[in-house]
PDB file of C-alpha atoms in Angstrom:
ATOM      1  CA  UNK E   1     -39.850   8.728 -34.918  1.00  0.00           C
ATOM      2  CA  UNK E   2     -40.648  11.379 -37.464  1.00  0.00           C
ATOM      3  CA  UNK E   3     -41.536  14.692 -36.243  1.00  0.00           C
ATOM      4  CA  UNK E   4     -43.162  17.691 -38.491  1.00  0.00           C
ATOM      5  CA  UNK E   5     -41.991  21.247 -37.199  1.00  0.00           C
ATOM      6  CA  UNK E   6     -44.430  24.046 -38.476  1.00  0.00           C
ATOM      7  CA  UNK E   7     -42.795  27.388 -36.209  1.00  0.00           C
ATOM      8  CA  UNK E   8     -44.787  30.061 -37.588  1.00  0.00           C
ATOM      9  CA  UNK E   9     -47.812  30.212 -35.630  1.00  0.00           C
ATOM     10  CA  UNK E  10     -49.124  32.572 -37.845  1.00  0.00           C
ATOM     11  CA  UNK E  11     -48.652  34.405 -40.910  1.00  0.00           C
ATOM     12  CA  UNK E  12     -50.736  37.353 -42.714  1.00  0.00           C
ATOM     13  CA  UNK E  13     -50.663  38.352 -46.401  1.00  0.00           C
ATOM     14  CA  UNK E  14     -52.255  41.260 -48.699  1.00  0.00           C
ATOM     15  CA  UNK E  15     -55.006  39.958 -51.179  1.00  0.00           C
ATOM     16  CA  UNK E  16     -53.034  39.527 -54.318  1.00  0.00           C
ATOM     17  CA  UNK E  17     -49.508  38.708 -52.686  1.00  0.00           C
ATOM     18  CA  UNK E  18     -47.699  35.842 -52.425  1.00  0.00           C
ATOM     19  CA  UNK E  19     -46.885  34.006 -49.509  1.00  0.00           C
ATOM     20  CA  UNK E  20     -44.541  30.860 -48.408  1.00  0.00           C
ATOM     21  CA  UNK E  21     -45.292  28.868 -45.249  1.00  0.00           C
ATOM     22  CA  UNK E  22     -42.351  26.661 -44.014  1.00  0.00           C
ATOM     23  CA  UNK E  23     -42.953  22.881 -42.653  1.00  0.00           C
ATOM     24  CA  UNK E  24     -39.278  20.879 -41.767  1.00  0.00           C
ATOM     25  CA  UNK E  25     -39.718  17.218 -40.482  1.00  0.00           C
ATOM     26  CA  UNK E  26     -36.800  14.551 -39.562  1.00  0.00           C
ATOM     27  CA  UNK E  27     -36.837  11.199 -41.077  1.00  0.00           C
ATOM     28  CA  UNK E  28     -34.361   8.457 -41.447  1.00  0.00           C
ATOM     29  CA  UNK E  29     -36.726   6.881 -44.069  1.00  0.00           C
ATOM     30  CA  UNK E  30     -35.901   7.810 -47.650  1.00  0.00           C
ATOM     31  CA  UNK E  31     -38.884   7.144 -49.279  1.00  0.00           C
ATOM     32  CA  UNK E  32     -41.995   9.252 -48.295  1.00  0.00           C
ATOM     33  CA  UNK E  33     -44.693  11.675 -48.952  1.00  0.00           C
ATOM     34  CA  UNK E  34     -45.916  15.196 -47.842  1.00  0.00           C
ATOM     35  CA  UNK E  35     -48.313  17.034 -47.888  1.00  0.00           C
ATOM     36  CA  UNK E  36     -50.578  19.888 -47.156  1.00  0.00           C
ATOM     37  CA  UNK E  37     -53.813  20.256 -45.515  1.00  0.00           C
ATOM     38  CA  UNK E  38     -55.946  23.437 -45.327  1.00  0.00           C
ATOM     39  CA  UNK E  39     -58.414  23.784 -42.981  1.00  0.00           C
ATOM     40  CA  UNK E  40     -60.644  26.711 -42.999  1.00  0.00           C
ATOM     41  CA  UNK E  41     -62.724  27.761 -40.325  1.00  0.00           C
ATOM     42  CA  UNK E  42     -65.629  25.416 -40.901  1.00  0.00           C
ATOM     43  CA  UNK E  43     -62.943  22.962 -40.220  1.00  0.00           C
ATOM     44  CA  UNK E  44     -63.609  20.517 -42.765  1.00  0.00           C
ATOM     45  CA  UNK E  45     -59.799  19.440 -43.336  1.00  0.00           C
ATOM     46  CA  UNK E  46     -59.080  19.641 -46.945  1.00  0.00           C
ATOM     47  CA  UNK E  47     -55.668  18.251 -49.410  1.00  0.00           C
ATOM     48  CA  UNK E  48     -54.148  21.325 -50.969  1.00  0.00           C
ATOM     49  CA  UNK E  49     -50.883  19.948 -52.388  1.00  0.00           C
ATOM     50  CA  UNK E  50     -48.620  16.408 -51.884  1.00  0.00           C
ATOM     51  CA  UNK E  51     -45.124  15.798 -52.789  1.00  0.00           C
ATOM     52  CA  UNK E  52     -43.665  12.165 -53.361  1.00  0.00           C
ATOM     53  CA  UNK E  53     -39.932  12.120 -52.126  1.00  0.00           C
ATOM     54  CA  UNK E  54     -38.443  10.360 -55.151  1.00  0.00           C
ATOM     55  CA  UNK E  55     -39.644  13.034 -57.228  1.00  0.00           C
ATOM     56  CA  UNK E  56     -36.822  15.904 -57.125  1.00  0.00           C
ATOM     57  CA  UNK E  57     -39.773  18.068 -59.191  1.00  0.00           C
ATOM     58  CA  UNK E  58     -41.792  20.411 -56.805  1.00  0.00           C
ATOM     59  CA  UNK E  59     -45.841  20.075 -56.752  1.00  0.00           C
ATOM     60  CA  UNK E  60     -48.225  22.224 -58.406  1.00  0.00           C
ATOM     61  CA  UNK E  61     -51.693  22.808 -58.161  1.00  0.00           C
ATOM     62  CA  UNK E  62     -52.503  26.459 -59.866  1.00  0.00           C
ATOM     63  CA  UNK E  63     -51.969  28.978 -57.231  1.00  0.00           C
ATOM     64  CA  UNK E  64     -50.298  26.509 -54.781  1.00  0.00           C
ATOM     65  CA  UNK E  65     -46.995  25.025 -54.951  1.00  0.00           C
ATOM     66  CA  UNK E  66     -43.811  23.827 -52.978  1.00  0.00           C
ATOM     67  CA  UNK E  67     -40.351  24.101 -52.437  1.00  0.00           C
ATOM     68  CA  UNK E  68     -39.098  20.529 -51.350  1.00  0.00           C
ATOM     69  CA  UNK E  69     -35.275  20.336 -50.352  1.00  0.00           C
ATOM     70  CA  UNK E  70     -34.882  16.876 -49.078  1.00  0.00           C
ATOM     71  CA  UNK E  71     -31.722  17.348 -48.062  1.00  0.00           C
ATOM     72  CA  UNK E  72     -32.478  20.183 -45.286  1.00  0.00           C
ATOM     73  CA  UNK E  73     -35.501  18.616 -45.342  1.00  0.00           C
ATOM     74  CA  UNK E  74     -37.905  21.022 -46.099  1.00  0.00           C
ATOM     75  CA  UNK E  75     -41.131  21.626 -47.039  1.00  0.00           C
ATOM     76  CA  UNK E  76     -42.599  25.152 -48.441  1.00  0.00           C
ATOM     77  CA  UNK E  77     -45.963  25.702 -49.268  1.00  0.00           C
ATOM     78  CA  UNK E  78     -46.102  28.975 -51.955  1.00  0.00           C
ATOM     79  CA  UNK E  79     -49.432  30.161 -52.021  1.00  0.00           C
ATOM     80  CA  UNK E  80     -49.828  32.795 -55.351  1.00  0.00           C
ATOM     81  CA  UNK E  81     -52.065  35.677 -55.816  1.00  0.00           C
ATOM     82  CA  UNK E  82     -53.819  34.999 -52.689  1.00  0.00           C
ATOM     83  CA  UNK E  83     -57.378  35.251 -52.136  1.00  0.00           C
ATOM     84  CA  UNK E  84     -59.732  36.059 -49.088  1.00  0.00           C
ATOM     85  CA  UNK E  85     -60.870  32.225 -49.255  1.00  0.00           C
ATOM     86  CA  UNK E  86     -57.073  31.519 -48.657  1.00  0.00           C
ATOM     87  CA  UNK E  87     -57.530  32.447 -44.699  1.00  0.00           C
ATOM     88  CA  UNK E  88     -57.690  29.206 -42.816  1.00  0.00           C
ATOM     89  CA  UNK E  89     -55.221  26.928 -40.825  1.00  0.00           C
ATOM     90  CA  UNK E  90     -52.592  25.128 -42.563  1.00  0.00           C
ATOM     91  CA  UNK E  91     -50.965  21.890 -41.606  1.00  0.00           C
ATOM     92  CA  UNK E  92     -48.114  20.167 -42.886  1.00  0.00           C
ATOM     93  CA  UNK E  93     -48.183  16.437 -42.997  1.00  0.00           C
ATOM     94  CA  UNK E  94     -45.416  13.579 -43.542  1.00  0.00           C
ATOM     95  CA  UNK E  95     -46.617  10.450 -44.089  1.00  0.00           C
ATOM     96  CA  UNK E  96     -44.272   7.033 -45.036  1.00  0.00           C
ATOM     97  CA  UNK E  97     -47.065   4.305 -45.840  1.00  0.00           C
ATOM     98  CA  UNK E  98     -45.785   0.905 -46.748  1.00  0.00           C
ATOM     99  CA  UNK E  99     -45.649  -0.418 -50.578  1.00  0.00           C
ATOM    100  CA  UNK E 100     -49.492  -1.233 -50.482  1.00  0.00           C
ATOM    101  CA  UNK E 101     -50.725   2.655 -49.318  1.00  0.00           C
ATOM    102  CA  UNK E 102     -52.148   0.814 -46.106  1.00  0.00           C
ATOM    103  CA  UNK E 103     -51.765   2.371 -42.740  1.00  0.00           C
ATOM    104  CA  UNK E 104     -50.624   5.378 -44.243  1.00  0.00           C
ATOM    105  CA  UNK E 105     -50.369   7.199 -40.895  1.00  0.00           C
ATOM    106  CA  UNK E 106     -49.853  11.106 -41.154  1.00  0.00           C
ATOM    107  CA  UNK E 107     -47.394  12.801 -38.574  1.00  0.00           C
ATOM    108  CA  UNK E 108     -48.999  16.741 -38.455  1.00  0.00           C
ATOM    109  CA  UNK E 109     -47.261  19.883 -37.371  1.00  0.00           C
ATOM    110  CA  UNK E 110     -49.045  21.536 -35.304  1.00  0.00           C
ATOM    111  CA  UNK E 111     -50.510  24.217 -38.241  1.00  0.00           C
ATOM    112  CA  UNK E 112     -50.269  28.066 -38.908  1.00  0.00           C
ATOM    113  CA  UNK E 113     -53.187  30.287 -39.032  1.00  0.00           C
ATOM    114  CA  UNK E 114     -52.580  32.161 -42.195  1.00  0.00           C
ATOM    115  CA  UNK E 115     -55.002  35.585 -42.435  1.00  0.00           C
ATOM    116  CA  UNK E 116     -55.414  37.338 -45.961  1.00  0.00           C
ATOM    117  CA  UNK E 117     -55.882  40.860 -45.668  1.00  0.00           C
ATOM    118  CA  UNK E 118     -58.427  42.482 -47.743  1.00  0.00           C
TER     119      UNK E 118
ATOM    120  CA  UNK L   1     -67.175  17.625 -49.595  1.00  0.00           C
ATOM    121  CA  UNK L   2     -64.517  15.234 -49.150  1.00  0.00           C
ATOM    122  CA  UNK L   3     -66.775  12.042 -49.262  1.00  0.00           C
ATOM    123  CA  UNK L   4     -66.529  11.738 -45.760  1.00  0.00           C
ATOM    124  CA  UNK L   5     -69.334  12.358 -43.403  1.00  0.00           C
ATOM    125  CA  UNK L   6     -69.992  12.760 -39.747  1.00  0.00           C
ATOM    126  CA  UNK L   7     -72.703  12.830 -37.374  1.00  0.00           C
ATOM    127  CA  UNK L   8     -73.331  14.501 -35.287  1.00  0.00           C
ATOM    128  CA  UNK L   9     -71.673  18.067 -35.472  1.00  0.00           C
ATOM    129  CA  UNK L  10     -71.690  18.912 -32.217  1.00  0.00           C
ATOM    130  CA  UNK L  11     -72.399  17.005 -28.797  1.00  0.00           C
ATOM    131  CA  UNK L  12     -72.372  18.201 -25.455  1.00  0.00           C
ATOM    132  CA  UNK L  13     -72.429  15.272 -22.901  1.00  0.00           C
ATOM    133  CA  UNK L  14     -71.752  14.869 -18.928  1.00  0.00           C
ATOM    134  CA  UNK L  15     -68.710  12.908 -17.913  1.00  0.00           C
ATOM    135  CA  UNK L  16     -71.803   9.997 -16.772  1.00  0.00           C
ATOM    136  CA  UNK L  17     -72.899   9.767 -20.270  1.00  0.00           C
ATOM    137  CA  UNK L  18     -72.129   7.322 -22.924  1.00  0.00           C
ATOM    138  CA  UNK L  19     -72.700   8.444 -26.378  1.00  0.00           C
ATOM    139  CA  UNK L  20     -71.340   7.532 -29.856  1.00  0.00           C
ATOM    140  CA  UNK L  21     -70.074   9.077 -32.963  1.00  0.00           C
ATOM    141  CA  UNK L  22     -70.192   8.231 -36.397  1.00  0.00           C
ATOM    142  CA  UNK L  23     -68.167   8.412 -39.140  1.00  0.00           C
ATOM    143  CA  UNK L  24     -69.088   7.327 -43.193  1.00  0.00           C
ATOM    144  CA  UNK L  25     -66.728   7.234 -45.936  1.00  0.00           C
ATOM    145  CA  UNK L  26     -68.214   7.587 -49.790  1.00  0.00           C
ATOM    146  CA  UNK L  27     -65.159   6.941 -51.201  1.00  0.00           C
ATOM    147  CA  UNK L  28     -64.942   2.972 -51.603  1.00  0.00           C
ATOM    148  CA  UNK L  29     -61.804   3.464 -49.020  1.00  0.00           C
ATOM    149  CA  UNK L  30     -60.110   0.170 -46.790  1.00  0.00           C
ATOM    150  CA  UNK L  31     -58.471   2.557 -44.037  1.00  0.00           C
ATOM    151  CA  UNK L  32     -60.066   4.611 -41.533  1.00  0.00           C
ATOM    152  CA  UNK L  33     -58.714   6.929 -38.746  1.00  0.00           C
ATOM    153  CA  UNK L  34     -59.670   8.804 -35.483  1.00  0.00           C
ATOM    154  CA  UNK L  35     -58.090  12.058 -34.874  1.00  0.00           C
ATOM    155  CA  UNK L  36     -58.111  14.482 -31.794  1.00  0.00           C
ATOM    156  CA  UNK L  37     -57.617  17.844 -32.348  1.00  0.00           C
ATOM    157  CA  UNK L  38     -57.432  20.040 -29.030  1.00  0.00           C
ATOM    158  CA  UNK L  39     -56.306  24.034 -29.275  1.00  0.00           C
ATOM    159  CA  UNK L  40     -52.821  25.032 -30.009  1.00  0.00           C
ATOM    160  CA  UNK L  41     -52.155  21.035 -30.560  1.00  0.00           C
ATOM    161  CA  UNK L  42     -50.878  19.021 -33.162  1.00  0.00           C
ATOM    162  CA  UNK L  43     -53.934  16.482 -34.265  1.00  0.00           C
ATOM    163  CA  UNK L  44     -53.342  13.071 -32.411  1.00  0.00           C
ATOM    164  CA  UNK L  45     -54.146   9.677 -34.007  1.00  0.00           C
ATOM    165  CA  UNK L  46     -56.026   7.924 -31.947  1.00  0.00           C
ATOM    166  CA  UNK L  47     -56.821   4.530 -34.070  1.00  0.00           C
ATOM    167  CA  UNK L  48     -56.737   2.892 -37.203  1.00  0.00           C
ATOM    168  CA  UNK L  49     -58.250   0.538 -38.829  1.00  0.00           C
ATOM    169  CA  UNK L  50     -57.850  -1.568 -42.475  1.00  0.00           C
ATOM    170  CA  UNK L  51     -59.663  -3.194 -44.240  1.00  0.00           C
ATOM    171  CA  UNK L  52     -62.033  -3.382 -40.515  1.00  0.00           C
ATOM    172  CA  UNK L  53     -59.193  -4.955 -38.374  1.00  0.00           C
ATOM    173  CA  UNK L  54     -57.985  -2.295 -35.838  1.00  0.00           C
ATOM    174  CA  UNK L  55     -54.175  -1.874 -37.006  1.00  0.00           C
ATOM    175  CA  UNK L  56     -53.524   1.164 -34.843  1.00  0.00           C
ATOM    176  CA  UNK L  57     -54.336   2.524 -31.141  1.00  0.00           C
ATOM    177  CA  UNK L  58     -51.728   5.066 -29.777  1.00  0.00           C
ATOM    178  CA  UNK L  59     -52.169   4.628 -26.028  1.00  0.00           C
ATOM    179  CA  UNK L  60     -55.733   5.606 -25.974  1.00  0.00           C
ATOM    180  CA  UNK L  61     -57.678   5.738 -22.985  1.00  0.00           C
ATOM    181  CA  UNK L  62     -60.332   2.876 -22.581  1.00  0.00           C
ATOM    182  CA  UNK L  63     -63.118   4.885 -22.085  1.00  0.00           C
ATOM    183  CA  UNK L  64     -63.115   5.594 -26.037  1.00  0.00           C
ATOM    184  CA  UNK L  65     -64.091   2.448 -27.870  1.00  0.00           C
ATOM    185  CA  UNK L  66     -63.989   2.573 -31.703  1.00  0.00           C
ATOM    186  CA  UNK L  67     -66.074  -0.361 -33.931  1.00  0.00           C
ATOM    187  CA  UNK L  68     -65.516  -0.645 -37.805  1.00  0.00           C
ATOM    188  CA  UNK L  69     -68.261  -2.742 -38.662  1.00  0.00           C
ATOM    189  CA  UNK L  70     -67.103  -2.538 -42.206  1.00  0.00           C
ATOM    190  CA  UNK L  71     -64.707  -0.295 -44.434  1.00  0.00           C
ATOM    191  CA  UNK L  72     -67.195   1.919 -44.707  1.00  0.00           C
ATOM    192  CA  UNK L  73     -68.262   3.103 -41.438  1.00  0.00           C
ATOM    193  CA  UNK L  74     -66.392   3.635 -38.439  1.00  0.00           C
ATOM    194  CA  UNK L  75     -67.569   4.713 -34.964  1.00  0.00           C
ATOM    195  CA  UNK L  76     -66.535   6.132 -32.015  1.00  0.00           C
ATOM    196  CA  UNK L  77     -68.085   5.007 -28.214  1.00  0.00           C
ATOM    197  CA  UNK L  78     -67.857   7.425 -26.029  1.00  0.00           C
ATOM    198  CA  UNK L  79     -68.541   6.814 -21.681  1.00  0.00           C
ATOM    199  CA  UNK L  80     -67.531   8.164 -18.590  1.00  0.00           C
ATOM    200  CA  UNK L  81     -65.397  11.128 -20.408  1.00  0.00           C
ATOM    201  CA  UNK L  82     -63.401  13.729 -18.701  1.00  0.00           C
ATOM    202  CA  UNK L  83     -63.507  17.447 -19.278  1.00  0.00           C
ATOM    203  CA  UNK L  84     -60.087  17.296 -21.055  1.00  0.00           C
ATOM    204  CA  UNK L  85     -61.499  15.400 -23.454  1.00  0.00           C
ATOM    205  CA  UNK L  86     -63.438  17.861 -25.010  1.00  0.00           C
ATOM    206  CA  UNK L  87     -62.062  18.270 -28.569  1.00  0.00           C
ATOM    207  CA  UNK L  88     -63.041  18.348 -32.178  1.00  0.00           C
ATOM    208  CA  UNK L  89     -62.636  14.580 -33.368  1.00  0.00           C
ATOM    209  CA  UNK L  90     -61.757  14.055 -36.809  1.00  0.00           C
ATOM    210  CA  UNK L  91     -62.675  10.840 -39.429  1.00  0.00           C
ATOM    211  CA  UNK L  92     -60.490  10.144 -41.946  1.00  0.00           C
ATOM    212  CA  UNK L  93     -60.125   7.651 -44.551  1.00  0.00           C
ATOM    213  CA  UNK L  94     -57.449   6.914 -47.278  1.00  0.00           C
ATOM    214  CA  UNK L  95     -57.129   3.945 -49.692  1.00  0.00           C
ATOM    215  CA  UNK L  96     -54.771   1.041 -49.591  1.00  0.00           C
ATOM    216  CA  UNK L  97     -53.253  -0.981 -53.073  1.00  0.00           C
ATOM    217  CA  UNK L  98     -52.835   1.985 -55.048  1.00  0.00           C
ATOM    218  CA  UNK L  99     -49.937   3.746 -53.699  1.00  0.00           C
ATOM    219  CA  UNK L 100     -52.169   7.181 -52.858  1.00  0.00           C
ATOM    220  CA  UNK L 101     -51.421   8.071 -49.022  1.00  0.00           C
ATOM    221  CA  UNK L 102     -53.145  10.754 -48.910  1.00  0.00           C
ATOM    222  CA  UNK L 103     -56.029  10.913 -46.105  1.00  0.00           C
ATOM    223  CA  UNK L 104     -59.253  12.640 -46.817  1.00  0.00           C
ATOM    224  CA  UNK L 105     -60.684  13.723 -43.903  1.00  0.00           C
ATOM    225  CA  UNK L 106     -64.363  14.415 -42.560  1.00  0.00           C
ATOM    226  CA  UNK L 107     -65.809  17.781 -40.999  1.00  0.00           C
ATOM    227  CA  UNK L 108     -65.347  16.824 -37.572  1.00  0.00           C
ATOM    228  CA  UNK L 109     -67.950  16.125 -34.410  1.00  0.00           C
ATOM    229  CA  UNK L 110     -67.161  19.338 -31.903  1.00  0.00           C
ATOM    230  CA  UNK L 111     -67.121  17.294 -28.376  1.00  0.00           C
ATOM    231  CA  UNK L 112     -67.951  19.516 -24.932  1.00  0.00           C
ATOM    232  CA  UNK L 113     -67.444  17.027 -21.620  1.00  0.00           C
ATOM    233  CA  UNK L 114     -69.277  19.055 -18.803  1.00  0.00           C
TER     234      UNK L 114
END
């Protein structure tokens, strides 16, 4: 079974800074995806950032990106120049779907409450 | 907005009651999810369902139901709940045939059993 292991239960960082929130899961599959989810406090979960396995380049999107080591498997989010709307609850997310993208069933960790200090 | 809605927000029911929640996806998605989140939890998948056929149930307790009348709407039935069950409850849905796993997820119905 594949587990996610978020072990930072939280995490603060000056407005402006830069900050790096580890995820490590276990897998035997070799094909899969990840992802983060941010979910501020009006809890609406939202997709920040995803990472196919096969791809040995690490996701981008502007201030947010990762640092994917399959081999230790691991999975950093990098958050950049953070901003106050940064602070909310982070969870990383493996997922291995089959060819079609049905039952694409996410395995969570169990998030990190990331505060931005003003 | 994620294209995903749910209804209602917040519910506060006795463990005698039977109520429902409801969950709408705008996003012309086949697959469709229950979550439970509880405090200092990981979220737990309750069900799935594609393309309206449930494909998924991870030991849930019978007293919740869920329906997927179609692939856009999804439901919850809710009777004779405990106190542990109170929760937020999260929809999700994600798309199927295009290689895309990613889930896009609803705001959540904040459940209180008393």
């Amino acid at each position: 079974a594949q587990t996610v292991t978020q072990s930072q239960p939280e995490m603060s960082v000056q407005e402006a800074e830069t900050v790096t929130l580890s995820c490590t899961y276990d897998t035997s599959e070799s094909d899969y995806y990840l992802f983060w989810y941010k979910q501020p406090p009006s809890r609406q979960m939202i997709l920040v950032i995803r990472q196919e396995a096969y791809k040995q380049q690490n996701a981008t999107e502007n201030r947010f990106s990762v640092n994917f080591q399959k081999a230790a498997k691991s999975f950093s989010l990098k958050i950049s120049d953070s901003q106050l709307g940064d602070a909310a609850m982070y969870f990383c997310a493996y997922s291995h779907g089959d060819y079609t993208g049905a039952n694409s069933k996410l395995t969570f960790g169990k998030g990190i409450t990331l505060s931005v200090r003003p | 907005e994620t294209g995903v809605t749910q209804t209602p927000r917040h519910l506060v029911m006795g463990m005698t009651n039977k109520k429902s929640l409801k969950c709408e996806q705008h996003l012309g998605h086949n697959a469709m999810y229950w979550y439970k989140q509880s405090a200092k939890k990981p979220l737990e998948l309750m069900f799935v369902y594609n393309f309206k056929e449930q494909t998924e149930n991870n030991s849930v307790p019978s007293r919740f139901s869920p329906e997927c009348p179609n692939s856009s709407h999804l439901f919850l039935h809710l009777h004779t709940l405990q106190p542990e069950d109170s929760a937020l409850y999260l929809c999700a849905s994600s798309s199927s045939g295009t290689g895309s796993y990613e889930q896009y997820f609803g705001p959540g119905t904040r459940l209180t059993v008393t």
